[in-house]
CSV table of C-alpha atoms in Angstrom, one decimal:
chain,number,residue,atom,x,y,z
G,1,ALA,CA,-19.5,6.0,5.8
G,2,GLN,CA,-17.2,3.0,6.0
G,3,SER,CA,-14.2,3.0,8.1
G,4,VAL,CA,-11.3,0.4,9.0
G,5,THR,CA,-9.3,0.4,11.7
G,6,GLN,CA,-6.2,-1.6,12.1
G,7,PRO,CA,-4.7,-1.3,15.9
G,8,ASP,CA,-1.4,-2.5,15.5
G,9,ILE,CA,0.9,-0.6,13.7
G,10,HIS,CA,3.9,-2.7,13.8
G,11,ILE,CA,4.3,-6.5,15.1
G,12,THR,CA,7.3,-8.6,15.1
G,13,VAL,CA,7.3,-12.0,15.5
G,14,SER,CA,9.8,-14.8,15.3
G,15,GLU,CA,10.1,-17.3,12.2
G,16,GLY,CA,7.7,-20.2,12.8
G,17,ALA,CA,5.7,-18.4,15.2
G,18,SER,CA,1.9,-17.6,14.8
G,19,LEU,CA,0.3,-14.7,13.5
G,20,GLU,CA,-2.6,-12.5,14.1
G,21,LEU,CA,-3.3,-9.2,12.5
G,22,ARG,CA,-6.5,-6.9,13.7
G,23,CYS,CA,-8.7,-5.5,11.8
G,24,ASN,CA,-12.0,-3.8,12.8
G,25,TYR,CA,-14.4,-2.0,10.3
G,26,SER,CA,-17.5,0.0,10.4
G,27,TYR,CA,-20.0,-0.3,8.0
G,28,GLY,CA,-24.0,-0.3,7.9
G,29,ALA,CA,-24.7,-3.4,6.0
G,30,THR,CA,-22.7,-6.9,5.4
G,31,PRO,CA,-19.6,-5.5,4.0
G,32,TYR,CA,-17.2,-7.0,1.4
G,33,LEU,CA,-14.2,-7.4,3.6
G,34,PHE,CA,-10.4,-7.9,2.0
G,35,TRP,CA,-6.6,-8.6,3.3
G,36,TYR,CA,-4.2,-6.9,1.0
G,37,VAL,CA,0.1,-7.5,1.4
G,38,GLN,CA,2.1,-4.8,0.1
G,39,SER,CA,6.4,-5.9,0.1
G,40,PRO,CA,8.4,-3.0,0.0
G,41,GLY,CA,8.4,-1.1,-3.2
G,42,GLN,CA,5.5,-3.2,-4.6
G,43,GLY,CA,1.9,-2.9,-5.2
G,44,LEU,CA,-0.9,-4.7,-3.5
G,45,GLN,CA,-1.7,-8.2,-3.6
G,46,LEU,CA,-5.0,-9.7,-2.6
G,47,LEU,CA,-4.6,-12.0,0.0
G,48,LEU,CA,-7.9,-13.1,0.7
G,49,LYS,CA,-11.6,-11.5,0.7
G,50,TYR,CA,-14.8,-12.2,2.4
G,51,PHE,CA,-18.4,-11.2,0.7
G,52,SER,CA,-20.6,-14.0,2.2
G,53,GLY,CA,-21.1,-17.3,3.6
G,54,ASP,CA,-18.6,-19.4,5.5
G,55,THR,CA,-17.1,-16.9,8.1
G,56,LEU,CA,-13.6,-18.5,7.9
G,57,VAL,CA,-12.1,-17.8,4.4
G,58,GLN,CA,-8.8,-19.0,3.3
G,59,GLY,CA,-6.1,-17.1,1.2
G,60,ILE,CA,-3.2,-17.6,-0.6
G,61,LYS,CA,0.4,-18.1,1.1
G,62,GLY,CA,-1.2,-20.3,4.1
G,63,PHE,CA,-3.3,-17.0,5.5
G,64,GLU,CA,-6.6,-17.3,6.5
G,65,ALA,CA,-9.1,-14.9,8.1
G,66,GLU,CA,-12.5,-14.8,10.1
G,67,PHE,CA,-15.3,-12.4,10.1
G,68,LYS,CA,-17.1,-11.9,13.3
G,69,ARG,CA,-20.2,-9.6,12.6
G,70,SER,CA,-20.6,-9.3,16.6
G,71,GLN,CA,-17.3,-8.1,16.9
G,72,SER,CA,-17.0,-6.0,13.5
G,73,SER,CA,-14.0,-7.8,12.7
G,74,PHE,CA,-12.1,-9.4,10.3
G,75,ASN,CA,-8.6,-10.7,11.7
G,76,LEU,CA,-5.8,-12.5,9.3
G,77,ARG,CA,-4.1,-15.3,10.4
G,78,LYS,CA,-1.3,-17.6,9.9
G,79,PRO,CA,-0.3,-20.6,12.0
G,80,SER,CA,3.4,-20.2,11.0
G,81,VAL,CA,5.3,-17.1,9.6
G,82,HIS,CA,7.8,-17.1,7.0
G,83,TRP,CA,10.7,-14.6,6.7
G,84,SER,CA,9.2,-13.7,3.5
G,85,ASP,CA,6.2,-12.7,5.3
G,86,ALA,CA,7.8,-9.6,6.3
G,87,ALA,CA,5.7,-6.5,4.5
G,88,GLU,CA,2.8,-4.1,5.3
G,89,TYR,CA,-0.8,-5.7,5.3
G,90,PHE,CA,-3.8,-4.1,4.8
G,91,CYS,CA,-7.2,-4.6,5.5
G,92,ALA,CA,-10.3,-3.0,3.5
G,93,VAL,CA,-13.7,-2.8,3.1
G,94,GLY,CA,-16.1,-2.3,0.3
G,95,ALA,CA,-19.2,-1.0,0.0
G,96,GLY,CA,-21.6,-2.7,-2.9
G,97,GLY,CA,-22.8,0.6,-4.6
G,98,ALA,CA,-20.8,4.0,-5.3
G,99,GLY,CA,-18.3,2.2,-7.3
G,100,ASN,CA,-17.4,-0.5,-4.5
G,101,MET,CA,-14.4,1.8,-3.7
G,102,LEU,CA,-12.3,0.3,-1.0
G,103,THR,CA,-11.6,2.0,2.3
G,104,PHE,CA,-8.5,0.7,3.7
G,105,GLY,CA,-7.0,0.5,7.5
G,106,GLY,CA,-4.1,2.3,8.1
G,107,GLY,CA,-1.9,-1.0,7.7
G,108,THR,CA,0.5,-3.2,9.9
G,109,ARG,CA,3.8,-3.8,9.2
G,110,LEU,CA,5.0,-7.0,10.3
G,111,MET,CA,8.6,-7.9,10.9
G,112,VAL,CA,9.7,-11.5,11.1
G,113,LYS,CA,12.5,-12.3,13.5
G,114,PRO,CA,15.2,-15.3,12.6
X,1,ASP,CA,1.3,-10.4,-19.4
X,2,THR,CA,0.9,-7.9,-16.5
X,3,ALA,CA,-2.5,-7.6,-15.4
X,4,VAL,CA,-2.4,-3.6,-14.3
X,5,SER,CA,0.2,-1.4,-15.5
X,6,GLN,CA,1.7,2.0,-14.8
X,7,THR,CA,3.7,4.3,-16.2
X,8,PRO,CA,6.2,5.8,-15.2
X,9,LYS,CA,7.2,4.0,-12.2
X,10,TYR,CA,8.9,7.0,-11.0
X,11,LEU,CA,8.1,10.8,-11.5
X,12,VAL,CA,10.3,13.5,-10.0
X,13,THR,CA,9.1,17.1,-11.2
X,14,GLN,CA,9.1,20.6,-10.0
X,15,MET,CA,6.4,22.7,-8.3
X,16,GLY,CA,3.7,24.0,-10.7
X,17,ASN,CA,4.4,21.6,-13.2
X,18,ASP,CA,1.3,19.7,-15.1
X,19,LYS,CA,2.0,15.5,-15.3
X,20,SER,CA,0.1,12.7,-16.3
X,21,ILE,CA,0.3,9.0,-15.2
X,22,LYS,CA,-1.2,6.2,-17.1
X,23,CYS,CA,-3.0,3.0,-16.4
X,24,GLU,CA,-3.7,0.0,-18.6
X,25,GLN,CA,-5.2,-3.2,-17.4
X,26,ASN,CA,-5.8,-6.2,-19.7
X,27,LEU,CA,-8.3,-7.9,-17.8
X,28,GLY,CA,-11.3,-6.6,-19.8
X,29,HIS,CA,-12.5,-5.4,-16.5
X,30,ASP,CA,-15.3,-2.2,-16.5
X,31,THR,CA,-14.3,-0.6,-13.5
X,32,MET,CA,-10.9,1.6,-12.8
X,33,TYR,CA,-9.7,3.2,-9.9
X,34,TRP,CA,-6.9,5.7,-8.7
X,35,TYR,CA,-5.7,5.5,-5.3
X,36,LYS,CA,-3.1,7.5,-3.6
X,37,GLN,CA,-0.7,6.5,-0.9
X,38,ASP,CA,0.9,8.9,1.5
X,39,SER,CA,4.3,8.9,3.1
X,40,LYS,CA,2.9,7.2,6.2
X,41,LYS,CA,1.6,4.4,4.0
X,42,PHE,CA,-1.8,5.5,4.3
X,43,LEU,CA,-4.3,4.7,1.1
X,44,LYS,CA,-7.0,6.6,0.1
X,45,ILE,CA,-9.2,6.7,-3.1
X,46,MET,CA,-9.4,9.3,-5.4
X,47,PHE,CA,-11.7,8.4,-8.4
X,48,SER,CA,-13.8,5.2,-9.6
X,49,TYR,CA,-14.5,5.2,-13.1
X,50,ASN,CA,-17.3,2.9,-14.8
X,51,ASN,CA,-18.3,3.0,-18.5
X,52,LYS,CA,-18.1,7.1,-18.4
X,53,GLU,CA,-19.3,7.3,-15.0
X,54,LEU,CA,-16.9,9.4,-13.0
X,55,ILE,CA,-17.3,8.9,-8.9
X,56,ILE,CA,-14.9,11.4,-7.4
X,57,ASN,CA,-13.7,11.2,-3.7
X,58,GLU,CA,-14.9,14.7,-2.5
X,59,THR,CA,-11.4,15.5,-0.6
X,60,VAL,CA,-9.5,15.4,-4.1
X,61,PRO,CA,-8.6,18.6,-5.5
X,62,ASN,CA,-10.0,19.5,-9.0
X,63,ARG,CA,-6.5,19.9,-10.0
X,64,PHE,CA,-6.6,15.9,-10.3
X,65,SER,CA,-8.4,14.7,-13.3
X,66,PRO,CA,-9.0,11.1,-14.5
X,67,LYS,CA,-9.0,10.7,-18.5
X,68,SER,CA,-10.6,7.5,-19.8
X,69,PRO,CA,-9.6,7.1,-23.6
X,70,ASP,CA,-11.1,3.5,-23.7
X,71,LYS,CA,-12.2,1.0,-21.1
X,72,ALA,CA,-8.7,-0.7,-20.6
X,73,HIS,CA,-7.1,3.1,-19.7
X,74,LEU,CA,-7.5,5.0,-16.9
X,75,ASN,CA,-4.8,8.1,-16.9
X,76,LEU,CA,-4.5,10.3,-13.8
X,77,HIS,CA,-3.7,14.1,-14.8
X,78,ILE,CA,-2.5,16.6,-12.3
X,79,ASN,CA,-2.0,20.2,-12.8
X,80,SER,CA,-0.2,22.7,-10.9
X,81,LEU,CA,1.5,20.2,-8.7
X,82,GLU,CA,2.4,20.8,-5.2
X,83,LEU,CA,4.8,19.7,-2.7
X,84,GLY,CA,1.8,17.7,-0.9
X,85,ASP,CA,1.2,15.5,-3.8
X,86,SER,CA,4.3,13.8,-3.5
X,87,ALA,CA,3.1,10.4,-3.0
X,88,VAL,CA,2.5,6.8,-4.6
X,89,TYR,CA,-0.4,7.1,-7.0
X,90,PHE,CA,-1.9,3.2,-7.4
X,91,CYS,CA,-4.1,2.3,-10.1
X,92,ALA,CA,-6.7,-0.9,-9.7
X,93,SER,CA,-9.4,-2.6,-11.9
X,94,ARG,CA,-12.1,-4.3,-10.5
X,95,SER,CA,-13.6,-7.8,-11.6
X,96,SER,CA,-17.0,-8.8,-12.1
X,97,GLY,CA,-16.4,-10.6,-8.9
X,98,ASN,CA,-15.9,-7.4,-6.7
X,99,GLU,CA,-11.7,-8.2,-6.5
X,100,GLN,CA,-9.7,-5.4,-7.3
X,101,PHE,CA,-6.2,-5.8,-8.7
X,102,PHE,CA,-3.5,-3.1,-8.5
X,103,GLY,CA,-1.0,-1.7,-10.6
X,104,PRO,CA,2.4,-1.6,-8.9
X,105,GLY,CA,2.4,2.2,-8.3
X,106,THR,CA,3.9,5.2,-9.5
X,107,ARG,CA,6.2,7.3,-7.1
X,108,LEU,CA,5.7,10.9,-7.8
X,109,THR,CA,8.0,13.4,-5.7
X,110,VAL,CA,7.5,17.1,-6.3
X,111,LEU,CA,10.5,19.3,-5.7
């Protein structure tokens, strides 16, 4: 069975600083990988996804993520954080079969200092 | 023009009651899901439903049952509500490109 670990429960960065959120997954084959963002009281919005091909993927709101098979990682990055990026971020892995249900990491709460 | 909608947004009820949460998607997707987010923000899949094929997460109590009147709707019915059922429930639908689109969530509080 697949699993996802987000080692950082909370991260605080200053506005304008760079950001990296870590995600490690466990899955037997090539996974479908996703990053979602959840603002307080809101649903989940897809930031970006990786299925195959180029291991550096671009998403919305200036985010990118890099798939590293050797490290079983899919870290999310942003070069310059804005105050509006403060939210909860979830990494997820989806298996191709069995309904393609997503397994989520525990989430990382991002706080942005002015 | 909301893609995935859920009603109600908030639901407060007593232990032992039976309640339903409705979900509708206007994206034309074939597969829909229910997820549960607990008080620690942990998200867990409950069900996957595709063309009358139901895949159930084995940890979900049988008090929970999804009902799909048609391809655009997947409702969640919960019998004999317990305190531990308090959570935010998210509906999602999946595109042919394997992206899942989530509804805004229903916050269920069991007293």
